[in-house]
Amino acid sequence: MSKFFSFRRDFLALLSFIMLGIGMLCVGVLASTSMKEAQLMRDGRSEAMRWADELLRIVDAAPVGAQQAFLNDEFFVRRATMFSRVFAFDVFDKDKRLFYSTGPADWNLTELSFDILKSPVTRYHLAQGETTTKLHTDDGTGNHSHYASVVIPVKSVNGYLGSIVAFVEQSEQAQSLATSFKVIAGMTGAMLLLAFGIFSYIVLRKTRDRAEAEERVRFLSGHDELTGLPNRKSFDEHLVKALTDCTETGQYLATVVIDVDRFKDINDAMGHSAGDSVLRYITELLKSNIRDGDFAARIGSDQFALALSSLKRPEQAAVYVATLSEALSAPVWINGEQIVCAVSIGAAIAPGDAEDATVLMRHANLALGRAKADGGNTFKFFEQGMDTAFIRRRDCEIDLRRAIDSDQFELHYQPQVDLTSEAICGYEALIRWVHPRDGVVSPGYFIPLAEETEMIIPIGNWVLHQACRDAAAWSRPLKVSVNLSPVQFKPGDFVDHVKNALDTSGLDPSRLELEITESLLISSTGQVVEDLEQLRDLGVSIAMDDFGTGYSSLSYISSFPFNKIKIDKSFVRSMGRDNAIMGIVRCIIAMGRSLGVAITAEGVETLEQREILKALGCTQAQGFLYGRPMSGAKCVEQISSQQRIVPEQASDAPAAGGAV
Ligand code: C2E
Ligand code: MG
Ligand code: MG
């Protein structure tokens, strides 16, 4: 509608300008015509006056009574018309009767009296201001195509005596003026035309620019600017239509959602232009892989969606998604660097998975979530049950966010004991979430979710500060161990947080131990090792937690000088029953000893396990045998009592066996 109005406005502007141009042209022509006429009239009058003045001067100079004769004298008449362009004249008396006329050829004089010429005392003069001039074309003889008739009243002091009508030849003047005015009119026309041309160009250009801008706005409202693909809005609209079509034809429709894994890391590490190139690369790949009638869109910063319609069998979608996943995981050169831009793909198929576009899209997203949760770089199709798992996870995420703001976390402490002296040498801080509805939630449940959502960063900082505060208040200078997540190193300011926690609590850095896992070193950049070195320089100890559960590459152990290695409880649990595991534990302890690193065995539950570990040369132990994680208050009590822990075998602890 608005387009119509703007078109109408432009059209009217153009039309009015054309009218104005034509009007100005007419005015120009009229003006030049009237200027030409005025010029001819002026010319005719001045020529006639000059001539009449001369005529009367001659007549006046003649003796009284001879004037008539003069006028009758053909020679005089010829002389009178010889040196001017007056080619004929008439003389009228004061009663306007023709007294004398040169006539066309025969000097046909009348006998009428011409009083003025008889008076001896009379001096004639011409009433110049009272002349009237008329312009004529073609006198009928073919001799004068343009001429002027000028009526010149003749007066004396006594009053009006008569008048002379002079006919002035103007053919030449008219022609030269016509030529000049033609040039002027032509130039004016050309200038107007030029002005019109420029104006029209500007108007048309503006109209075209506006139309293009409107077209672009319309395009962008339904498309993504970077890739040129349709956007989420267009995709949603298309999906509704495609779903209706597929219901009518009895065919299948697959909705595929594609998310680039760790897109933020690509942007952070290689810059946003590389991120843009990745998105364009994926766009091209999608375009070249879809069939006619399929629909590809960019529905989020690093998310794409496909609608694969007219499928005869659902398996076709599976084949397509598998091929696409493989194509997308091939290495690609971006900005001179070869990278693998892994993607996670989720898909749902109508009518089986959903009959409504919104639900179909939600189910494809659930499948995508599953693919992401499985580590990414894979694809998943929607399955019943994903829905409830998703809802549970989403609720948990909401609760966790709330927990950060409303102080629902607590720290429990588990003692770590020196195996030689059996004295407590420190405590490990273990987080507990006291959920207002569900009670105490184990970190094993919520820490992975907190890591995925990066909520572990504020949670981890809280743990760090709280543990330092608690330990600073203990009556004995025991060590406190704090577990770290690799995610906490991402923002790059972790060392500052540690310094801050030590400063505000006043805890000596030598009493703080940070536990990291192998996964931190696996995915680490040089920055992580630098951070760890800075922490060690502060005097903080670094422990390798859960050793043996990850890749257990010796290169990780050698990549950083750890202060302690903690043998995972799964080894401790099985070592009495499994000779192979026993061999591994023996190896780890021997390696620790040769590196001069303290070795703590986790999950020590039985006296037998303690004896085995002692016999193998393990330096420290931690486990239910020495105490379960306890509240901060209980921990303070235990430290203050200065009691030596009496190992107490758990009633449900497995029996030990096997040889050392
Ligand atoms: P972890 O660091 O290896 O901590 C030891 C886990 O083993 C604790 O589980 C502890 O209660 C349990 N444990 C200790 N002795 C025994 C035993 O004799 N038998 C058995 N079966 N288990 C024993 P918890 O407290 O559930 O913590 C689980 C994991 O959660 C921790 O493993 C740690 O990786 C993580 N975690 C705990 N607190 C934090 C935290 O503040 N930050 C981070 N990032 N992770 C934490
Ligand atoms: Mg730990
Ligand atoms: Mg551990």
XYZ file of C-alpha atoms and ligand atoms in Angstrom:
708
model
C 0.000 0.000 0.000
C 2.724 2.434 1.066
C 4.638 1.441 -2.066
C 1.629 2.442 -4.159
C 1.439 5.808 -2.420
C 5.114 6.539 -2.815
C 4.875 5.563 -6.495
C 1.883 7.892 -6.859
C 3.747 10.687 -5.125
C 6.749 10.260 -7.411
C 4.530 10.095 -10.471
C 2.685 13.289 -9.505
C 5.978 15.071 -8.793
C 7.247 14.074 -12.207
C 4.022 15.075 -13.939
C 3.881 18.468 -12.258
C 7.467 19.056 -13.193
C 6.718 18.208 -16.822
C 3.781 20.623 -16.732
C 5.983 23.274 -15.190
C 8.603 22.681 -17.872
C 6.021 23.016 -20.644
C 4.566 26.115 -18.960
C 7.968 27.726 -18.699
C 8.658 26.912 -22.320
C 5.367 28.597 -23.368
C 6.083 31.601 -21.189
C 9.554 31.766 -22.711
C 8.155 31.628 -26.248
C 5.484 34.223 -25.432
C 7.983 36.443 -23.689
C 10.406 36.271 -26.572
C 7.550 37.001 -29.037
C 6.380 40.021 -27.074
C 9.964 41.189 -26.625
C 10.421 40.896 -30.361
C 7.239 42.935 -30.981
C 8.204 45.585 -28.438
C 11.604 45.853 -30.067
C 10.009 46.239 -33.545
C 7.575 48.860 -32.237
C 10.423 50.793 -30.656
C 12.394 50.536 -33.882
C 9.413 51.609 -36.029
C 8.632 54.561 -33.788
C 12.170 55.904 -33.621
C 12.687 55.502 -37.383
C 9.355 57.227 -38.093
C 10.126 60.064 -35.657
C 13.553 60.640 -37.077
C 12.095 60.690 -40.598
C 9.124 62.957 -39.693
C 11.436 65.391 -37.953
C 13.488 65.712 -41.125
C 10.365 66.025 -43.282
C 8.908 68.800 -41.213
C 12.230 70.557 -41.002
C 12.293 70.712 -44.842
C 8.668 71.724 -45.120
C 9.135 74.311 -42.429
C 12.122 75.771 -44.181
C 10.111 76.330 -47.373
C 8.621 79.778 -48.070
C 5.126 80.306 -46.733
C 2.682 78.892 -49.226
C 5.236 76.717 -50.886
C 4.824 73.850 -48.495
C 1.920 72.480 -50.492
C 4.072 72.530 -53.538
C 6.776 70.711 -51.730
C 4.428 68.033 -50.812
C 3.151 67.839 -54.320
C 6.648 67.558 -55.558
C 7.441 64.028 -56.423
C 11.129 64.677 -56.034
C 10.557 65.995 -52.535
C 8.531 62.998 -51.690
C 11.141 60.716 -53.030
C 13.765 62.612 -51.092
C 11.667 62.404 -47.985
C 11.495 58.625 -48.228
C 14.928 58.121 -49.668
C 17.186 58.139 -46.633
C 14.965 56.309 -44.272
C 13.029 53.114 -44.133
C 9.741 55.052 -44.405
C 8.412 53.800 -47.681
C 5.060 55.629 -47.639
C 3.277 58.192 -45.583
C -0.131 59.864 -45.170
C -0.892 63.304 -43.811
C -4.227 64.020 -42.100
C -5.661 67.360 -41.100
C -6.900 68.082 -37.638
C -10.347 66.692 -38.542
C -8.637 63.462 -39.459
C -9.350 63.874 -43.144
C -6.696 62.597 -45.435
C -4.863 65.588 -46.736
C -1.962 63.950 -48.456
C -0.929 60.422 -49.208
C 2.088 59.080 -51.023
C -0.207 56.336 -52.181
C 1.124 53.142 -53.399
C 2.279 54.421 -56.821
C 0.586 57.432 -58.347
C 0.925 60.085 -55.609
C -2.810 60.554 -55.570
C -3.060 63.927 -53.802
C -6.259 65.330 -52.448
C -7.251 68.966 -52.688
C -8.032 69.262 -49.054
C -6.608 72.255 -47.211
C -3.776 71.753 -44.871
C -3.989 74.725 -42.611
C -1.015 73.989 -40.607
C 1.240 74.416 -43.551
C -0.155 77.838 -44.415
C 0.458 79.638 -41.202
C 3.615 81.757 -41.405
C 4.025 82.034 -37.679
C 3.511 78.462 -36.895
C 6.377 76.266 -35.800
C 5.476 72.659 -36.079
C 6.474 70.018 -33.609
C 5.803 66.412 -33.347
C 4.000 65.131 -30.293
C 6.434 62.278 -29.726
C 4.858 60.906 -26.596
C 1.501 60.531 -28.301
C 2.517 58.384 -31.198
C 0.815 55.098 -31.763
C 2.572 52.256 -33.486
C 1.176 49.144 -35.076
C 3.001 46.231 -36.564
C 1.911 44.651 -39.825
C 2.929 41.746 -41.919
C 2.754 41.626 -45.688
C 1.505 44.856 -47.271
C -0.058 42.952 -50.166
C 2.574 44.057 -52.697
C 5.091 41.475 -51.669
C 7.644 44.253 -51.041
C 7.258 44.535 -47.301
C 6.784 41.360 -45.341
C 7.059 43.266 -42.056
C 6.377 46.942 -41.525
C 5.122 49.326 -38.865
C 2.586 52.122 -39.169
C 3.370 54.997 -36.833
C 0.781 57.740 -36.256
C 2.605 60.924 -35.274
C 0.416 63.806 -34.101
C 1.685 67.204 -35.316
C 1.160 70.145 -32.960
C 1.905 73.855 -32.761
C 1.654 76.182 -29.838
C -1.928 76.725 -30.912
C -2.785 73.077 -30.549
C -3.357 69.992 -32.635
C -2.781 70.529 -36.341
C -3.106 67.048 -37.781
C -1.093 63.880 -37.995
C 1.356 62.047 -40.149
C 1.163 58.310 -40.582
C 4.521 56.841 -41.544
C 4.931 53.300 -42.831
C 8.327 51.912 -41.811
C 9.905 48.982 -43.578
C 11.011 46.301 -41.007
C 11.428 43.094 -42.979
C 15.131 42.891 -42.237
C 14.789 43.869 -38.578
C 11.978 41.395 -38.062
C 14.035 38.670 -39.572
C 17.169 39.399 -37.567
C 15.155 39.736 -34.344
C 13.374 36.497 -35.164
C 16.756 34.810 -35.563
C 18.078 36.254 -32.264
C 14.972 35.300 -30.344
C 15.006 31.893 -31.913
C 18.525 31.451 -30.524
C 17.412 32.753 -27.104
C 14.322 30.525 -27.130
C 16.458 27.587 -28.219
C 18.974 28.199 -25.450
C 16.236 28.663 -22.890
C 14.612 25.456 -24.096
C 17.904 23.626 -23.932
C 18.572 24.889 -20.411
C 15.087 23.976 -19.305
C 15.513 20.599 -20.882
C 18.832 20.159 -19.095
C 17.317 21.251 -15.783
C 14.417 18.940 -16.415
C 16.767 16.111 -17.315
C 18.841 16.606 -14.150
C 15.760 16.895 -11.999
C 14.164 13.858 -13.605
C 17.392 11.919 -13.107
C 17.489 12.886 -9.421
C 13.813 12.082 -8.939
C 14.096 8.758 -10.758
C 17.329 7.894 -8.951
C 15.736 8.664 -5.599
C 12.679 6.655 -6.526
C 14.857 3.734 -7.584
C 17.036 3.998 -4.460
C 13.952 4.067 -2.286
C 12.465 1.115 -4.118
C 15.753 -0.761 -3.712
C 15.946 0.146 -0.013
C 12.355 -1.009 0.471
C 13.148 -4.212 -1.376
C 16.213 -4.746 0.823
C 14.237 -4.119 4.025
C 11.623 -6.593 2.793
C 14.354 -9.119 1.974
C 16.106 -8.691 5.315
C 12.879 -9.063 7.242
C 12.801 -12.606 5.923
C 16.503 -13.321 5.399
C 19.805 -13.349 7.181
C 22.173 -10.641 5.980
C 25.441 -12.557 6.389
C 24.546 -15.757 4.566
C 21.586 -14.602 2.493
C 19.613 -17.593 3.763
C 16.011 -17.237 4.947
C 15.812 -16.456 8.670
C 13.909 -18.112 11.538
C 10.695 -16.231 10.759
C 10.726 -17.442 7.149
C 11.627 -20.946 8.270
C 8.731 -21.095 10.736
C 6.338 -19.906 8.031
C 7.700 -22.414 5.541
C 7.498 -25.255 8.054
C 3.791 -24.668 8.679
C 3.120 -24.738 4.936
C 5.365 -27.734 4.283
C 3.705 -29.654 7.114
C 0.267 -29.035 5.638
C 1.507 -30.219 2.228
C 3.053 -33.346 3.695
C -0.144 -34.170 5.605
C -2.155 -33.790 2.399
C 0.173 -35.895 0.268
C 0.826 -38.537 2.940
C 4.587 -38.010 2.701
C 7.158 -37.366 5.443
C 8.766 -34.099 6.439
C 12.050 -33.931 8.357
C 13.125 -30.918 10.348
C 16.868 -30.789 10.905
C 18.528 -28.347 13.303
C 22.287 -27.838 12.963
C 24.422 -26.145 15.602
C 28.120 -25.363 15.217
C 30.092 -26.878 18.100
C 32.171 -24.416 20.098
C 31.438 -21.600 17.686
C 32.368 -19.098 20.389
C 35.831 -20.666 20.593
C 36.273 -20.234 16.814
C 35.326 -16.562 17.147
C 37.555 -16.064 20.188
C 40.559 -17.886 18.803
C 40.440 -16.883 15.128
C 38.396 -13.684 15.131
C 34.889 -12.855 14.009
C 35.741 -12.785 10.312
C 36.785 -16.439 10.585
C 33.500 -17.143 12.388
C 31.649 -15.459 9.501
C 33.614 -17.524 6.986
C 32.631 -20.723 8.808
C 28.970 -19.724 8.644
C 29.261 -18.945 4.927
C 31.030 -22.228 4.309
C 28.254 -24.164 6.054
C 25.662 -22.195 4.071
C 27.266 -23.177 0.782
C 27.513 -26.776 1.896
C 23.853 -26.866 2.888
C 22.785 -25.215 -0.353
C 24.705 -27.687 -2.437
C 23.334 -30.631 -0.450
C 19.624 -29.914 -0.474
C 17.199 -31.051 -3.103
C 14.721 -28.872 -5.002
C 11.825 -28.119 -2.700
C 13.902 -28.439 0.490
C 14.378 -25.349 2.594
C 17.530 -24.159 4.372
C 17.604 -21.273 6.854
C 19.879 -19.648 9.417
C 17.817 -19.567 12.582
C 20.361 -18.323 15.121
C 23.901 -17.029 15.422
C 25.436 -20.484 14.865
C 22.282 -22.451 14.100
C 20.835 -23.578 10.817
C 17.652 -25.458 10.047
C 16.494 -27.569 7.139
C 13.030 -28.653 6.131
C 13.290 -31.784 3.988
C 9.909 -32.281 2.417
C 8.277 -34.890 0.227
C 10.152 -37.825 1.792
C 8.717 -41.192 0.779
C 10.269 -42.969 3.789
C 11.660 -41.614 7.097
C 14.926 -43.502 6.415
C 15.646 -41.061 3.589
C 16.099 -38.366 6.240
C 18.512 -40.574 8.188
C 20.651 -41.127 5.083
C 20.569 -37.445 4.274
C 21.520 -36.339 7.816
C 24.347 -38.878 8.012
C 25.769 -37.665 4.683
C 25.448 -34.059 5.740
C 27.132 -34.710 9.090
C 30.023 -36.401 7.344
C 30.370 -33.592 4.791
C 30.323 -30.970 7.527
C 32.956 -32.674 9.634
C 35.539 -32.629 6.843
C 38.493 -30.290 7.500
C 38.218 -26.912 5.828
C 40.574 -23.999 5.208
C 39.367 -20.827 6.912
C 41.494 -17.668 6.731
C 44.590 -19.688 5.933
C 44.108 -22.201 8.739
C 42.773 -25.705 8.440
C 40.015 -26.379 10.965
C 37.274 -28.898 11.558
C 34.078 -26.990 12.193
C 32.244 -29.796 13.920
C 28.474 -29.553 14.142
C 25.761 -31.188 16.216
C 22.590 -32.146 14.397
C 19.133 -32.884 15.761
C 16.223 -34.062 13.639
C 12.547 -34.861 14.042
C 10.235 -36.338 11.435
C 6.574 -35.562 10.837
C 4.012 -36.987 11.149
C 5.549 -39.564 13.520
C 7.347 -37.236 15.938
C 4.869 -34.360 15.793
C 1.948 -33.126 13.784
C 2.403 -29.506 14.608
C 5.260 -27.286 13.337
C 6.111 -25.863 16.781
C 6.274 -29.292 18.396
C 8.256 -30.698 15.464
C 10.807 -27.922 15.849
C 10.951 -28.436 19.622
C 11.556 -32.140 19.150
C 14.337 -31.480 16.622
C 15.892 -29.136 19.197
C 15.621 -31.800 21.904
C 17.449 -34.211 19.640
C 20.061 -31.504 19.048
C 20.426 -31.073 22.806
C 21.019 -34.816 23.089
C 23.684 -34.663 20.359
C 25.368 -31.771 22.200
C 25.189 -33.572 25.533
C 26.892 -36.545 23.905
C 29.901 -34.349 23.202
C 28.822 -32.812 19.885
C 30.077 -33.583 16.385
C 27.275 -36.107 15.989
C 23.592 -36.317 15.044
C 20.543 -37.570 16.877
C 16.960 -38.207 15.849
C 14.153 -37.414 18.256
C 13.007 -40.265 20.489
C 10.109 -40.420 22.896
C 11.378 -39.721 26.413
C 13.744 -36.957 25.347
C 10.923 -34.640 26.222
C 10.773 -35.528 29.916
C 14.553 -35.638 30.247
C 14.705 -32.203 28.727
C 12.041 -30.801 31.043
C 13.869 -32.234 34.045
C 17.135 -30.731 32.891
C 15.565 -27.374 32.148
C 13.912 -27.261 35.598
C 17.208 -28.147 37.175
C 18.918 -25.333 35.276
C 16.329 -22.831 36.474
C 16.703 -24.076 40.066
C 20.486 -23.908 39.846
C 20.403 -20.297 38.709
C 18.124 -19.510 41.627
C 20.457 -21.403 43.989
C 23.364 -19.076 43.149
C 21.360 -16.006 44.126
C 19.772 -17.474 47.233
C 22.842 -19.068 48.904
C 21.676 -22.662 48.682
C 25.217 -24.053 48.584
C 27.218 -25.409 51.482
C 30.739 -26.728 51.758
C 31.411 -30.052 53.424
C 34.905 -31.119 54.356
C 36.481 -34.565 54.155
C 39.728 -35.224 56.051
C 42.922 -36.281 54.338
C 45.238 -38.323 56.525
C 49.008 -38.881 56.548
C 49.382 -42.638 56.264
C 52.577 -42.749 58.323
C 51.444 -40.684 61.296
C 47.680 -41.186 60.832
C 47.335 -37.455 61.531
C 44.977 -35.209 59.596
C 46.981 -33.145 57.115
C 44.125 -31.354 55.380
C 40.529 -31.353 54.258
C 38.958 -31.466 50.809
C 36.114 -28.978 50.311
C 33.141 -30.684 48.646
C 30.143 -28.679 47.585
C 26.576 -29.541 48.559
C 23.418 -28.020 47.118
C 20.724 -27.848 49.736
C 17.701 -27.770 47.472
C 14.640 -26.287 49.214
C 12.433 -29.112 47.871
C 14.737 -32.022 47.063
C 17.135 -31.692 50.017
C 20.883 -32.249 49.585
C 21.831 -32.673 45.922
C 25.135 -34.379 45.100
C 27.729 -32.451 43.025
C 27.917 -35.435 40.678
C 24.412 -34.444 39.527
C 24.599 -30.705 39.189
C 28.309 -29.953 38.464
C 28.121 -31.255 34.825
C 25.061 -29.062 34.207
C 26.776 -26.093 35.868
C 29.782 -26.652 33.596
C 27.653 -26.913 30.469
C 25.889 -23.653 31.284
C 29.067 -22.010 32.629
C 27.277 -21.430 35.928
C 30.261 -23.241 37.428
C 32.211 -19.964 37.144
C 30.238 -18.071 39.840
C 29.719 -21.305 41.803
C 33.434 -22.145 41.694
C 34.355 -18.648 42.846
C 31.989 -18.961 45.746
C 33.619 -22.308 46.705
C 37.079 -20.779 46.495
C 36.221 -17.802 48.706
C 34.209 -19.864 51.195
C 36.877 -22.572 51.544
C 39.602 -19.963 52.109
C 37.443 -18.163 54.669
C 36.631 -21.409 56.508
C 40.233 -22.650 56.516
C 41.528 -19.276 57.719
C 39.255 -19.692 60.756
C 40.506 -23.188 61.651
C 42.490 -23.476 64.848
C 45.266 -25.428 63.144
C 47.080 -24.490 59.888
C 45.794 -27.449 57.906
C 45.558 -27.498 54.133
C 42.260 -27.039 52.336
C 41.768 -28.621 48.880
C 39.399 -27.012 46.392
C 38.133 -28.779 43.264
C 38.325 -26.801 40.025
C 36.467 -27.159 36.759
C 38.282 -26.518 33.452
C 35.509 -24.044 32.618
C 36.760 -21.737 35.388
C 39.942 -21.125 33.400
C 38.034 -19.944 30.306
C 37.534 -16.252 31.131
C 41.292 -15.899 31.760
C 41.003 -14.211 35.163
C 41.184 -17.269 37.425
C 44.530 -16.359 39.018
C 43.041 -12.992 40.057
C 40.141 -14.786 41.743
C 42.561 -16.961 43.710
C 44.618 -13.944 44.783
C 41.432 -12.186 45.799
C 40.193 -15.156 47.829
C 43.567 -15.398 49.635
C 43.726 -11.649 50.261
C 40.203 -11.296 51.594
C 40.435 -14.402 53.813
C 44.021 -13.858 54.898
C 44.778 -17.543 54.271
C 48.415 -18.360 53.693
C 48.810 -19.542 50.065
C 50.746 -22.590 51.222
C 47.542 -23.844 52.911
C 45.545 -23.802 49.685
C 45.577 -26.789 47.346
C 43.787 -26.721 44.006
C 42.614 -30.003 42.473
C 42.474 -30.176 38.719
C 41.634 -33.119 36.474
C 43.339 -34.454 33.372
C 40.549 -33.002 31.222
C 41.869 -29.505 31.929
C 45.226 -30.384 30.425
C 43.726 -32.290 27.503
C 41.784 -29.258 26.240
C 44.234 -26.713 27.553
C 46.003 -23.959 25.751
C 49.344 -22.543 26.855
C 47.368 -20.065 28.942
C 46.202 -22.773 31.382
C 49.753 -23.964 32.054
C 50.815 -20.324 32.510
C 47.987 -19.810 35.020
C 49.010 -22.960 36.916
C 52.618 -21.784 37.012
C 51.515 -18.393 38.369
C 49.481 -20.145 41.064
C 52.444 -22.272 42.046
C 54.584 -19.141 42.189
C 52.070 -17.728 44.656
C 52.761 -20.727 46.884
C 49.527 -22.582 46.144
C 49.827 -26.376 45.628
C 48.339 -28.104 42.618
C 46.995 -31.653 42.799
C 46.038 -33.978 39.936
C 42.630 -35.378 40.945
C 41.041 -38.673 39.867
C 44.293 -39.849 38.300
C 43.797 -42.887 36.142
C 40.238 -42.143 34.972
C 41.164 -39.935 32.063
C 43.789 -40.490 29.409
C 46.452 -40.861 32.127
C 49.077 -39.813 29.687
C 52.428 -39.473 31.302
C 52.926 -36.362 29.194
C 50.216 -34.629 31.270
C 52.066 -35.463 34.452
C 55.308 -34.205 32.965
C 53.729 -31.098 31.401
C 53.335 -29.543 34.826
C 55.128 -30.132 38.147
C 52.189 -31.228 40.340
C 52.538 -31.267 44.106
C 50.247 -34.240 44.502
C 48.598 -37.035 42.536
C 45.285 -38.412 43.788
C 44.602 -42.025 42.791
C 40.971 -42.369 41.819
C 38.747 -44.331 44.202
C 37.748 -46.784 41.475
C 41.336 -48.175 41.566
C 41.420 -48.243 45.346
C 38.101 -50.083 45.425
C 39.238 -52.778 43.005
C 42.890 -53.179 43.854
C 42.385 -55.930 46.424
C 40.399 -58.003 43.909
C 42.098 -57.286 40.650
C 45.795 -57.935 40.165
C 45.957 -55.739 37.065
C 44.518 -52.791 38.994
C 46.907 -53.569 41.817
C 49.725 -53.314 39.294
C 48.481 -49.916 38.095
C 48.234 -48.579 41.676
C 51.716 -49.842 42.384
C 52.967 -48.098 39.234
C 51.273 -44.781 40.066
C 52.726 -44.791 43.580
C 56.208 -45.659 42.283
C 55.983 -42.890 39.682
C 54.902 -40.399 42.371
C 57.744 -41.391 44.608
C 60.297 -41.083 41.817
C 58.938 -37.623 40.921
C 58.990 -36.637 44.596
C 55.244 -35.983 44.505
C 52.797 -36.762 47.328
C 50.310 -39.550 46.512
C 46.832 -39.558 48.009
C 44.589 -42.568 47.643
C 40.906 -41.639 47.379
C 37.967 -43.731 48.554
C 39.793 -45.680 51.220
C 37.041 -47.525 53.008
C 38.690 -50.529 54.641
C 41.603 -51.278 56.892
C 42.864 -53.754 54.299
C 42.943 -51.051 51.626
C 44.874 -48.850 54.074
C 47.393 -51.636 54.700
C 47.909 -52.327 51.020
C 48.410 -48.618 50.281
C 50.803 -48.212 53.180
C 52.768 -51.252 51.999
C 52.966 -49.774 48.469
C 54.373 -46.524 49.869
C 51.321 -44.291 49.389
C 51.740 -41.113 51.479
C 48.151 -39.992 52.156
C 44.638 -41.420 52.256
C 41.141 -40.048 52.039
C 37.954 -42.021 52.414
C 35.098 -43.127 54.554
C 37.564 -45.085 56.686
C 38.822 -41.749 58.022
C 35.585 -39.865 57.791
C 32.814 -38.891 55.448
C 32.497 -35.318 54.227
C 31.156 -33.292 57.177
C 29.667 -29.861 57.655
C 31.926 -26.877 58.205
C 30.936 -26.701 61.859
C 31.739 -30.378 62.491
C 35.062 -29.923 60.736
C 35.921 -26.992 63.038
C 35.007 -29.179 66.010
C 37.204 -32.043 64.768
C 40.173 -29.753 64.181
C 39.797 -28.101 67.596
C 39.548 -31.418 69.440
C 43.006 -32.269 68.098
C 41.894 -35.888 68.100
C 43.656 -38.449 66.019
C 41.168 -40.130 63.778
C 40.423 -43.712 64.682
C 39.906 -45.499 61.369
C 36.418 -46.862 61.300
C 35.565 -49.362 58.604
C 32.212 -48.669 57.005
C 29.676 -51.421 57.617
C 28.890 -51.554 53.836
C 32.554 -51.531 52.813
C 33.695 -54.388 50.578
C 35.957 -56.972 51.979
C 39.582 -56.702 50.898
C 41.501 -59.531 49.364
C 44.448 -60.360 47.115
C 48.098 -59.852 47.635
C 50.161 -56.692 47.969
P 36.312 -35.798 43.977
O 37.014 -34.497 43.893
O 37.090 -36.966 43.510
O 35.864 -35.968 45.454
C 35.818 -37.147 46.103
C 34.479 -37.740 46.019
O 34.530 -39.035 46.523
C 33.465 -37.006 46.895
O 32.206 -37.145 46.314
C 33.492 -37.820 48.159
O 32.329 -37.739 48.953
C 33.642 -39.176 47.589
N 34.317 -40.068 48.572
C 35.261 -39.804 49.438
N 35.633 -40.888 50.119
C 34.881 -41.897 49.613
C 34.812 -43.275 49.909
O 35.501 -43.829 50.744
N 33.955 -44.026 49.203
C 33.169 -43.473 48.249
N 32.338 -44.230 47.567
N 33.205 -42.161 47.931
C 34.061 -41.400 48.644
P 31.266 -35.961 46.144
O 31.353 -35.061 47.289
O 29.942 -36.494 45.740
O 31.912 -35.211 44.929
C 31.929 -35.771 43.709
C 32.747 -34.969 42.768
O 32.163 -33.707 42.539
C 34.129 -34.648 43.283
O 34.981 -35.728 43.121
C 34.506 -33.489 42.463
O 34.986 -33.911 41.215
C 33.172 -32.840 42.265
N 33.087 -31.688 43.157
C 32.762 -31.655 44.460
N 32.824 -30.408 44.918
C 33.210 -29.640 43.901
C 33.459 -28.239 43.743
O 33.384 -27.448 44.681
N 33.853 -27.821 42.530
C 33.995 -28.672 41.492
N 34.351 -28.192 40.316
N 33.758 -29.982 41.582
C 33.378 -30.450 42.787
Mg 38.673 -33.783 44.393
Mg 38.726 -37.376 43.113
